[in-house]
mmCIF file with all atom_site columns, C-alpha atoms in Angstrom:
data_model
loop_
_atom_site.group_PDB
_atom_site.id
_atom_site.type_symbol
_atom_site.label_atom_id
_atom_site.label_alt_id
_atom_site.label_comp_id
_atom_site.label_asym_id
_atom_site.label_entity_id
_atom_site.label_seq_id
_atom_site.pdbx_PDB_ins_code
_atom_site.Cartn_x
_atom_site.Cartn_y
_atom_site.Cartn_z
_atom_site.occupancy
_atom_site.B_iso_or_equiv
_atom_site.pdbx_formal_charge
_atom_site.auth_seq_id
_atom_site.auth_comp_id
_atom_site.auth_asym_id
_atom_site.auth_atom_id
_atom_site.pdbx_PDB_model_num
ATOM 1   C CA . UNK A 1 1   ? 27.765 20.549 54.877 1.00 90.00 ? 268 UNK A CA 1
ATOM 2   C CA . UNK A 1 2   ? 30.493 20.212 52.285 1.00 92.00 ? 269 UNK A CA 1
ATOM 3   C CA . UNK A 1 3   ? 34.069 21.147 53.122 1.00 91.00 ? 270 UNK A CA 1
ATOM 4   C CA . UNK A 1 4   ? 35.810 22.268 49.944 1.00 92.00 ? 271 UNK A CA 1
ATOM 5   C CA . UNK A 1 5   ? 39.603 22.168 50.272 1.00 91.00 ? 272 UNK A CA 1
ATOM 6   C CA . UNK A 1 6   ? 41.261 22.323 46.879 1.00 93.00 ? 273 UNK A CA 1
ATOM 7   C CA . UNK A 1 7   ? 44.164 24.554 45.850 1.00 94.00 ? 274 UNK A CA 1
ATOM 8   C CA . UNK A 1 8   ? 42.942 27.887 44.493 1.00 95.00 ? 275 UNK A CA 1
ATOM 9   C CA . UNK A 1 9   ? 44.092 27.070 40.948 1.00 95.00 ? 276 UNK A CA 1
ATOM 10  C CA . UNK A 1 10  ? 41.889 23.918 40.921 1.00 96.00 ? 277 UNK A CA 1
ATOM 11  C CA . UNK A 1 11  ? 38.799 25.321 42.649 1.00 96.00 ? 278 UNK A CA 1
ATOM 12  C CA . UNK A 1 12  ? 36.747 26.390 39.638 1.00 97.00 ? 279 UNK A CA 1
ATOM 13  C CA . UNK A 1 13  ? 37.284 23.139 37.707 1.00 97.00 ? 280 UNK A CA 1
ATOM 14  C CA . UNK A 1 14  ? 36.534 20.954 40.730 1.00 97.00 ? 281 UNK A CA 1
ATOM 15  C CA . UNK A 1 15  ? 33.409 22.973 41.494 1.00 97.00 ? 282 UNK A CA 1
ATOM 16  C CA . UNK A 1 16  ? 32.220 22.338 37.916 1.00 98.00 ? 283 UNK A CA 1
ATOM 17  C CA . UNK A 1 17  ? 32.757 18.599 38.444 1.00 97.00 ? 284 UNK A CA 1
ATOM 18  C CA . UNK A 1 18  ? 30.613 18.382 41.580 1.00 96.00 ? 285 UNK A CA 1
ATOM 19  C CA . UNK A 1 19  ? 27.972 20.977 40.653 1.00 97.00 ? 286 UNK A CA 1
ATOM 20  C CA . UNK A 1 20  ? 25.649 18.491 38.878 1.00 98.00 ? 287 UNK A CA 1
ATOM 21  C CA . UNK A 1 21  ? 25.449 16.389 42.048 1.00 97.00 ? 288 UNK A CA 1
ATOM 22  C CA . UNK A 1 22  ? 24.273 19.212 44.327 1.00 97.00 ? 289 UNK A CA 1
ATOM 23  C CA . UNK A 1 23  ? 20.702 20.187 45.095 1.00 96.00 ? 290 UNK A CA 1
ATOM 24  C CA . UNK A 1 24  ? 21.323 23.767 46.217 1.00 93.00 ? 291 UNK A CA 1
ATOM 25  C CA . UNK A 1 25  ? 20.335 23.255 49.834 1.00 94.00 ? 292 UNK A CA 1
ATOM 26  C CA . UNK A 1 26  ? 23.840 22.231 50.924 1.00 95.00 ? 293 UNK A CA 1
ATOM 27  C CA . UNK A 1 27  ? 26.130 24.467 52.948 1.00 95.00 ? 294 UNK A CA 1
ATOM 28  C CA . UNK A 1 28  ? 29.745 24.997 51.875 1.00 95.00 ? 295 UNK A CA 1
ATOM 29  C CA . UNK A 1 29  ? 32.811 25.761 53.964 1.00 94.00 ? 296 UNK A CA 1
ATOM 30  C CA . UNK A 1 30  ? 35.999 26.207 52.020 1.00 94.00 ? 297 UNK A CA 1
ATOM 31  C CA . UNK A 1 31  ? 39.529 25.995 53.332 1.00 91.00 ? 298 UNK A CA 1
ATOM 32  C CA . UNK A 1 32  ? 41.213 27.272 50.182 1.00 91.00 ? 299 UNK A CA 1
ATOM 33  C CA . UNK A 1 33  ? 43.862 29.914 50.676 1.00 88.00 ? 300 UNK A CA 1
ATOM 34  C CA . UNK A 1 34  ? 44.328 32.801 48.301 1.00 90.00 ? 301 UNK A CA 1
ATOM 35  C CA . UNK A 1 35  ? 42.385 33.954 45.284 1.00 94.00 ? 302 UNK A CA 1
ATOM 36  C CA . UNK A 1 36  ? 41.786 32.672 41.772 1.00 95.00 ? 303 UNK A CA 1
ATOM 37  C CA . UNK A 1 37  ? 44.789 33.850 39.740 1.00 93.00 ? 304 UNK A CA 1
ATOM 38  C CA . UNK A 1 38  ? 43.064 34.613 36.421 1.00 92.00 ? 305 UNK A CA 1
ATOM 39  C CA . UNK A 1 39  ? 40.117 36.549 37.782 1.00 96.00 ? 306 UNK A CA 1
ATOM 40  C CA . UNK A 1 40  ? 41.545 37.727 41.133 1.00 97.00 ? 307 UNK A CA 1
ATOM 41  C CA . UNK A 1 41  ? 38.235 36.641 42.688 1.00 97.00 ? 308 UNK A CA 1
ATOM 42  C CA . UNK A 1 42  ? 37.868 35.342 46.219 1.00 95.00 ? 309 UNK A CA 1
ATOM 43  C CA . UNK A 1 43  ? 37.221 31.605 46.408 1.00 96.00 ? 310 UNK A CA 1
ATOM 44  C CA . UNK A 1 44  ? 33.769 32.148 47.905 1.00 95.00 ? 311 UNK A CA 1
ATOM 45  C CA . UNK A 1 45  ? 32.830 34.117 44.793 1.00 96.00 ? 312 UNK A CA 1
ATOM 46  C CA . UNK A 1 46  ? 34.192 31.408 42.479 1.00 97.00 ? 313 UNK A CA 1
ATOM 47  C CA . UNK A 1 47  ? 32.172 28.758 44.326 1.00 97.00 ? 314 UNK A CA 1
ATOM 48  C CA . UNK A 1 48  ? 28.989 30.827 44.103 1.00 96.00 ? 315 UNK A CA 1
ATOM 49  C CA . UNK A 1 49  ? 29.548 31.238 40.368 1.00 97.00 ? 316 UNK A CA 1
ATOM 50  C CA . UNK A 1 50  ? 30.037 27.525 39.707 1.00 97.00 ? 317 UNK A CA 1
ATOM 51  C CA . UNK A 1 51  ? 27.804 25.803 42.268 1.00 97.00 ? 318 UNK A CA 1
ATOM 52  C CA . UNK A 1 52  ? 24.035 25.980 42.715 1.00 96.00 ? 319 UNK A CA 1
ATOM 53  C CA . UNK A 1 53  ? 24.701 27.044 46.315 1.00 93.00 ? 320 UNK A CA 1
ATOM 54  C CA . UNK A 1 54  ? 24.589 30.483 47.825 1.00 91.00 ? 321 UNK A CA 1
ATOM 55  C CA . UNK A 1 55  ? 25.383 29.782 51.505 1.00 95.00 ? 322 UNK A CA 1
ATOM 56  C CA . UNK A 1 56  ? 29.176 29.679 51.575 1.00 95.00 ? 323 UNK A CA 1
ATOM 57  C CA . UNK A 1 57  ? 31.689 30.287 54.343 1.00 93.00 ? 324 UNK A CA 1
ATOM 58  C CA . UNK A 1 58  ? 35.451 30.183 54.723 1.00 92.00 ? 325 UNK A CA 1
ATOM 59  C CA . UNK A 1 59  ? 37.615 28.567 57.365 1.00 89.00 ? 326 UNK A CA 1
ATOM 60  C CA . UNK A 1 60  ? 41.133 29.699 58.023 1.00 85.00 ? 327 UNK A CA 1
ATOM 61  C CA . UNK A 1 61  ? 43.480 29.759 60.913 1.00 79.00 ? 328 UNK A CA 1
ATOM 62  C CA . UNK A 1 62  ? 46.934 29.367 62.311 1.00 74.00 ? 329 UNK A CA 1
ATOM 63  C CA . UNK A 1 63  ? 46.755 25.587 62.347 1.00 73.00 ? 330 UNK A CA 1
ATOM 64  C CA . UNK A 1 64  ? 48.671 22.813 60.636 1.00 76.00 ? 331 UNK A CA 1
ATOM 65  C CA . UNK A 1 65  ? 47.279 19.446 59.583 1.00 78.00 ? 332 UNK A CA 1
ATOM 66  C CA . UNK A 1 66  ? 50.150 17.621 61.298 1.00 84.00 ? 333 UNK A CA 1
ATOM 67  C CA . UNK A 1 67  ? 49.424 19.308 64.606 1.00 83.00 ? 334 UNK A CA 1
ATOM 68  C CA . UNK A 1 68  ? 45.708 18.599 64.328 1.00 80.00 ? 335 UNK A CA 1
ATOM 69  C CA . UNK A 1 69  ? 46.422 14.948 63.487 1.00 82.00 ? 336 UNK A CA 1
ATOM 70  C CA . UNK A 1 70  ? 48.552 14.721 66.649 1.00 88.00 ? 337 UNK A CA 1
ATOM 71  C CA . UNK A 1 71  ? 45.553 16.058 68.613 1.00 84.00 ? 338 UNK A CA 1
ATOM 72  C CA . UNK A 1 72  ? 47.411 19.229 69.575 1.00 86.00 ? 339 UNK A CA 1
ATOM 73  C CA . UNK A 1 73  ? 45.259 22.271 70.411 1.00 85.00 ? 340 UNK A CA 1
ATOM 74  C CA . UNK A 1 74  ? 44.231 24.348 67.399 1.00 84.00 ? 341 UNK A CA 1
ATOM 75  C CA . UNK A 1 75  ? 41.709 26.985 66.440 1.00 83.00 ? 342 UNK A CA 1
ATOM 76  C CA . UNK A 1 76  ? 40.246 28.264 63.213 1.00 85.00 ? 343 UNK A CA 1
ATOM 77  C CA . UNK A 1 77  ? 38.122 31.190 62.181 1.00 85.00 ? 344 UNK A CA 1
ATOM 78  C CA . UNK A 1 78  ? 34.910 30.578 60.288 1.00 86.00 ? 345 UNK A CA 1
ATOM 79  C CA . UNK A 1 79  ? 33.625 33.559 58.343 1.00 87.00 ? 346 UNK A CA 1
ATOM 80  C CA . UNK A 1 80  ? 30.293 33.740 56.614 1.00 90.00 ? 347 UNK A CA 1
ATOM 81  C CA . UNK A 1 81  ? 27.390 36.079 56.154 1.00 90.00 ? 348 UNK A CA 1
ATOM 82  C CA . UNK A 1 82  ? 25.122 33.127 56.993 1.00 92.00 ? 349 UNK A CA 1
ATOM 83  C CA . UNK A 1 83  ? 24.562 32.075 60.611 1.00 91.00 ? 350 UNK A CA 1
ATOM 84  C CA . UNK A 1 84  ? 23.538 28.555 59.571 1.00 92.00 ? 351 UNK A CA 1
ATOM 85  C CA . UNK A 1 85  ? 26.882 28.014 57.819 1.00 93.00 ? 352 UNK A CA 1
ATOM 86  C CA . UNK A 1 86  ? 28.758 29.063 60.952 1.00 90.00 ? 353 UNK A CA 1
ATOM 87  C CA . UNK A 1 87  ? 26.620 26.912 63.254 1.00 89.00 ? 354 UNK A CA 1
ATOM 88  C CA . UNK A 1 88  ? 26.869 23.861 60.979 1.00 90.00 ? 355 UNK A CA 1
ATOM 89  C CA . UNK A 1 89  ? 30.647 24.201 60.657 1.00 87.00 ? 356 UNK A CA 1
ATOM 90  C CA . UNK A 1 90  ? 31.048 24.518 64.385 1.00 86.00 ? 357 UNK A CA 1
ATOM 91  C CA . UNK A 1 91  ? 28.792 21.513 65.052 1.00 86.00 ? 358 UNK A CA 1
ATOM 92  C CA . UNK A 1 92  ? 30.658 19.413 62.504 1.00 84.00 ? 359 UNK A CA 1
ATOM 93  C CA . UNK A 1 93  ? 34.230 20.188 63.537 1.00 81.00 ? 360 UNK A CA 1
ATOM 94  C CA . UNK A 1 94  ? 34.330 21.624 67.053 1.00 81.00 ? 361 UNK A CA 1
ATOM 95  C CA . UNK A 1 95  ? 36.151 19.307 69.460 1.00 82.00 ? 362 UNK A CA 1
ATOM 96  C CA . UNK A 1 96  ? 37.806 19.815 72.862 1.00 82.00 ? 363 UNK A CA 1
ATOM 97  C CA . UNK A 1 97  ? 41.117 20.394 71.032 1.00 81.00 ? 364 UNK A CA 1
ATOM 98  C CA . UNK A 1 98  ? 39.854 22.174 67.895 1.00 80.00 ? 365 UNK A CA 1
ATOM 99  C CA . UNK A 1 99  ? 37.886 25.355 68.465 1.00 80.00 ? 366 UNK A CA 1
ATOM 100 C CA . UNK A 1 100 ? 36.010 27.581 66.074 1.00 77.00 ? 367 UNK A CA 1
ATOM 101 C CA . UNK A 1 101 ? 36.089 31.344 66.345 1.00 75.00 ? 368 UNK A CA 1
ATOM 102 C CA . UNK A 1 102 ? 33.051 32.944 64.674 1.00 67.00 ? 369 UNK A CA 1
ATOM 103 C CA . UNK A 1 103 ? 33.093 35.858 62.314 1.00 60.00 ? 370 UNK A CA 1
ATOM 104 C CA . UNK A 1 104 ? 30.163 37.281 60.409 1.00 60.00 ? 371 UNK A CA 1
ATOM 105 C CA . UNK A 1 105 ? 31.092 38.986 57.147 1.00 52.00 ? 372 UNK A CA 1
#
């Protein structure tokens, strides 16, 4: 599982940097907000174009890093068309104070 959390304007270039190091069997969750400005593509699409990985999901939610760092309760939504991406994300990050809400796309 790789968590990709770059600003949308840097996503494509950073994906190109790491692409040679990936095998294709990895799972990706991205936490990037918005879309790519030039192409107006969703970040999941950009990642699929630049990485040798097809199984991608997105995490998003009404949570702030400062609140999570203080161990305050938070939740996030994980959306993916792949069950294994959702299960892996939940297993990696689910804690008593940080809950995942599942969404299949």
